[in-house]
């Protein structure tokens, strides 16, 4: 029944720096590195430079192609941090990983892995790019900080536009309900694409994330997961991030789940829908599930 499904995948390429990431049979894996004390799943586990660097190396060894570094939690009830505090958390790790990348691939060669910074602050984005980051992953789709679109354009960053409704840390309490979640998410993301392109961002450097769990009901999230392939009609690569998110525990029968197996399953659904990137905490498990898919499709 699965024969040929991945060969029919419509996953789209994404330009990072001067390199266009190839369309692979399954999505590339973005590993999550939270250098925070309060992130919902791994807060406090990697919030020192050495611990975060060691964890980053572990994720790379397990199959991550992109490392997404976050210095501010967006979980429900989280407290915003200052620009300086986020800089202090994120920048030393970006700099060290950039040095590692150059050691592995050579100064002028294409990187063997890419550094993404998960931030809504333009100053953090700009300094991270100066230190060697390649991608800005903005959960507000570059709308929270009015300077962010210009920074992305000026620095040449690739960008993930993540859809969100509601305010930071309270997005599950005060968001405006949807009448047609798939169409509204697509329209709102495309509006931000126009803003980015008006600020000089290359179209090929834009990746869209429907924002699973960001100001949405369980049914909204399900509807979006089922519509990944439809979103490709807009012409942009799709990133899906469902890793260990709380909405999984609101599904019937999953109330006490540790959310790992549902996360892996969601990654498979995203792969079959044509996603180019999946963002996960558990890289080893995600990579093994993608290798299994490729084997089922005769790609070995």
C-alpha positions as a printed Julia matrix, in Angstrom:
300×3 Matrix{Float64}:
   0.0    0.0    0.0
   2.88   2.39   0.76
   4.81   1.54  -2.41
   5.64   4.7   -4.32
   4.19   7.14  -1.8
   7.49   8.81  -1.08
   8.42   8.92  -4.75
   5.29  11.02  -5.2
   6.3   13.4   -2.42
   6.06  17.03  -3.46
   8.58  18.27  -0.88
  10.08  21.54  -2.05
  13.74  22.69  -1.84
  14.89  25.39   0.58
  17.82  27.74   0.04
  20.11  28.24   3.02
  22.97  30.61   2.42
  24.16  29.86  -1.11
  23.1   26.21  -0.94
  19.77  24.81  -2.05
  18.95  21.86   0.16
  18.03  18.9   -2.05
  14.6   17.31  -2.04
  15.19  14.03  -0.22
  12.83  11.02  -0.02
  12.0   12.0    3.57
  12.19  15.29   5.48
  15.46  16.58   6.86
  15.56  16.69  10.64
  15.86  19.85  12.71
  16.99  19.04  16.25
  15.82  21.23  19.12
  18.41  22.72  21.49
  16.75  24.74  24.25
  19.23  26.76  26.31
  16.48  27.74  28.74
  15.51  26.82  32.29
  11.77  26.62  31.56
  11.01  25.08  28.14
   8.05  22.71  28.36
   9.89  19.44  27.64
  13.6   19.87  28.26
  13.85  23.12  30.19
  16.97  23.2   32.36
  18.59  20.11  30.83
  20.89  22.01  28.46
  20.96  25.56  29.81
  24.73  25.8   30.22
  27.06  26.29  27.29
  28.88  22.98  27.74
  25.66  21.0   28.2
  24.04  22.62  25.16
  27.13  22.05  23.02
  27.36  18.39  24.04
  23.65  17.93  23.32
  24.06  19.59  19.93
  26.83  17.17  19.0
  24.65  14.27  20.13
  21.78  15.43  17.9
  24.13  15.78  14.95
  25.46  12.25  15.49
  21.87  10.97  15.53
  21.0   12.5   12.17
  20.05  16.15  12.63
  20.95  18.38   9.66
  19.75  21.6   11.33
  20.15  22.61  14.98
  17.46  25.02  16.26
  18.73  27.01  19.24
  16.18  28.62  21.52
  16.89  31.03  24.34
  13.32  31.94  25.34
  10.48  29.57  26.13
   7.11  30.1   24.42
   5.27  27.48  26.51
   1.96  28.52  28.1
   2.62  30.7   31.12
   6.24  31.4   30.22
   7.84  34.69  31.21
   9.47  36.82  28.48
  13.2   37.42  28.82
  15.18  40.54  27.99
  17.15  40.94  24.8
  20.42  40.81  26.74
  19.49  37.63  28.59
  18.54  35.9   25.36
  21.76  37.06  23.72
  23.74  35.69  26.66
  22.02  32.31  26.35
  22.13  31.9   22.59
  25.18  33.64  21.16
  27.99  31.65  22.84
  26.47  28.41  21.53
  25.99  29.82  18.02
  29.62  30.93  17.96
  30.93  27.57  19.16
  28.79  25.59  16.73
  29.84  27.87  13.88
  33.46  27.1   14.69
  32.65  23.37  14.74
  30.95  23.64  11.36
  34.0   25.29   9.81
  36.3   22.66  11.33
  34.22  19.85   9.86
  33.44  21.22   6.42
  36.27  23.67   5.79
  36.13  27.45   5.81
  34.79  27.94   2.28
  32.81  24.71   1.82
  29.07  24.3    2.23
  28.24  23.5    5.87
  27.66  19.89   6.88
  24.98  21.17   9.25
  23.04  24.39   9.65
  22.42  26.62  12.66
  18.94  28.02  13.25
  18.0   30.46  16.0
  14.49  30.36  17.42
  13.8   33.98  18.31
  11.28  36.79  17.89
  13.86  39.5   18.64
  15.58  41.32  15.79
  18.71  42.09  17.81
  19.14  38.43  18.73
  18.61  37.44  15.11
  21.14  39.97  13.8
  23.86  39.07  16.3
  23.29  35.35  15.74
  23.71  35.77  12.0
  26.91  37.77  12.56
  28.29  34.88  14.61
  27.54  32.26  11.98
  23.88  31.25  12.16
  22.12  30.46   8.88
  18.39  30.49   9.73
  16.0   32.6   11.79
  13.02  30.62  13.06
  10.45  33.19  14.22
   7.33  31.8   15.91
   5.51  35.06  15.21
   6.27  34.89  11.46
   8.43  38.01  11.87
   5.5   40.1   13.12
   6.3   40.59  16.82
   9.39  42.77  16.37
   8.88  45.41  13.64
  12.62  45.38  12.89
  12.77  41.63  12.18
  11.83  41.66   8.45
  14.56  44.21   7.71
  17.14  42.23   9.7
  16.31  39.03   7.85
  16.63  40.81   4.53
  19.83  42.67   5.44
  21.67  39.64   6.84
  20.69  37.23   4.06
  19.18  34.82   6.56
  16.96  31.99   5.56
  13.75  32.14   7.55
  11.0   29.97   8.97
   7.69  31.8    9.22
   5.78  30.06  12.0
   2.07  30.77  12.29
   0.76  31.9   15.66
  -2.31  33.59  17.05
  -2.55  35.06  20.5
   0.07  36.69  22.69
   3.41  35.24  23.71
   2.99  32.68  26.5
  -0.82  32.99  26.41
  -1.53  31.84  22.88
  -3.79  29.0   24.02
  -5.93  31.32  26.13
  -6.54  34.44  24.06
  -6.42  33.51  20.39
  -9.22  34.27  17.94
 -10.99  31.03  16.86
 -10.83  29.99  13.22
 -13.65  29.55  10.75
 -11.4   27.71   8.27
  -8.08  27.02   9.97
  -6.19  25.74   6.93
  -7.11  28.63   4.66
  -6.65  31.27   7.35
  -3.23  29.96   8.32
  -2.16  29.9    4.69
  -3.45  33.43   4.06
  -1.79  34.87   7.16
   1.55  33.25   6.36
   1.44  34.45   2.77
   0.78  37.99   3.99
   4.01  37.78   5.97
   5.83  36.37   2.96
   4.94  39.6    1.16
   6.34  41.63   4.06
   9.6   39.66   3.98
  10.02  39.95   0.23
   9.38  43.69   0.41
  12.37  43.8    2.76
  14.64  42.04   0.3
  14.33  38.42   1.46
  14.81  35.92  -1.37
  11.71  33.87  -2.04
  13.74  30.65  -2.08
  14.93  31.34   1.47
  11.43  31.31   2.98
  10.02  28.2    4.66
   6.5   28.02   6.12
   5.45  26.37   9.39
   1.68  26.11  10.06
   2.39  26.44  13.78
   1.0   23.23  15.21
  -0.03  23.95  18.81
   0.42  27.72  18.56
  -2.99  29.21  19.38
  -5.01  26.31  18.0
  -7.43  23.66  19.21
  -6.74  19.94  18.96
  -9.02  19.74  15.91
  -7.27  22.73  14.31
  -3.95  20.91  14.69
  -5.36  17.71  13.2
  -6.82  19.61  10.25
  -3.49  21.29   9.57
  -1.57  18.01   9.76
  -3.96  16.51   7.23
  -3.45  19.45   4.88
   0.36  19.6    4.56
   0.24  18.58   0.91
  -2.36  21.26   0.1
  -0.07  23.94   1.57
   2.6   23.06  -0.97
   0.41  24.65  -3.61
   1.64  28.01  -2.29
   5.15  27.15  -3.52
   7.13  27.14  -0.26
   8.82  24.3    1.63
   6.96  23.23   4.75
   8.39  22.67   8.23
   6.32  20.69  10.72
   6.99  20.88  14.47
   4.78  18.74  16.69
   7.42  17.37  19.04
   5.99  16.35  22.44
   3.44  19.19  22.28
   0.64  19.33  24.82
  -2.2   19.01  22.3
  -1.17  15.36  21.84
  -2.14  14.68  25.45
  -5.63  16.04  24.75
  -6.35  13.37  22.14
  -8.57  10.48  23.26
  -6.52   7.75  24.92
  -3.29   9.77  24.92
  -3.88  11.68  28.14
  -1.02   9.91  29.94
   1.26   9.45  26.93
   4.84  10.67  27.09
   4.04  11.86  23.52
   7.11  10.26  21.92
   5.36   7.67  19.75
   2.64  10.13  18.65
   5.41  12.58  17.75
   7.16   9.98  15.6
   3.82   9.13  13.97
   3.18  12.79  13.25
   6.57  12.99  11.56
   5.6   10.12   9.28
   2.31  11.86   8.43
   4.26  15.03   7.64
   6.7   13.08   5.46
   3.93  11.49   3.44
   2.32  14.91   3.05
   5.47  16.41   1.54
   7.08  18.31   4.42
  10.71  19.25   3.82
  11.72  19.58   7.49
  10.51  18.05  10.75
  11.5   19.74  14.02
  11.98  17.33  16.93
  13.5   16.81  20.35
  14.08  13.09  19.75
  16.32  12.99  16.69
  17.34   9.33  16.91
  13.75   8.09  16.91
  12.71  10.48  14.15
  15.66   9.5   11.96
  14.98   5.79  12.4
  11.35   6.26  11.41
  12.43   8.12   8.26
  14.92   5.38   7.38
  12.15   2.83   7.76
   9.94   4.83   5.4
  12.73   5.0    2.85
  13.27   1.25   3.09
   9.57   0.59   2.57
   9.74   2.73  -0.52
  12.68   0.83  -1.97
  15.17   3.64  -1.42
  17.9    1.41   0.08
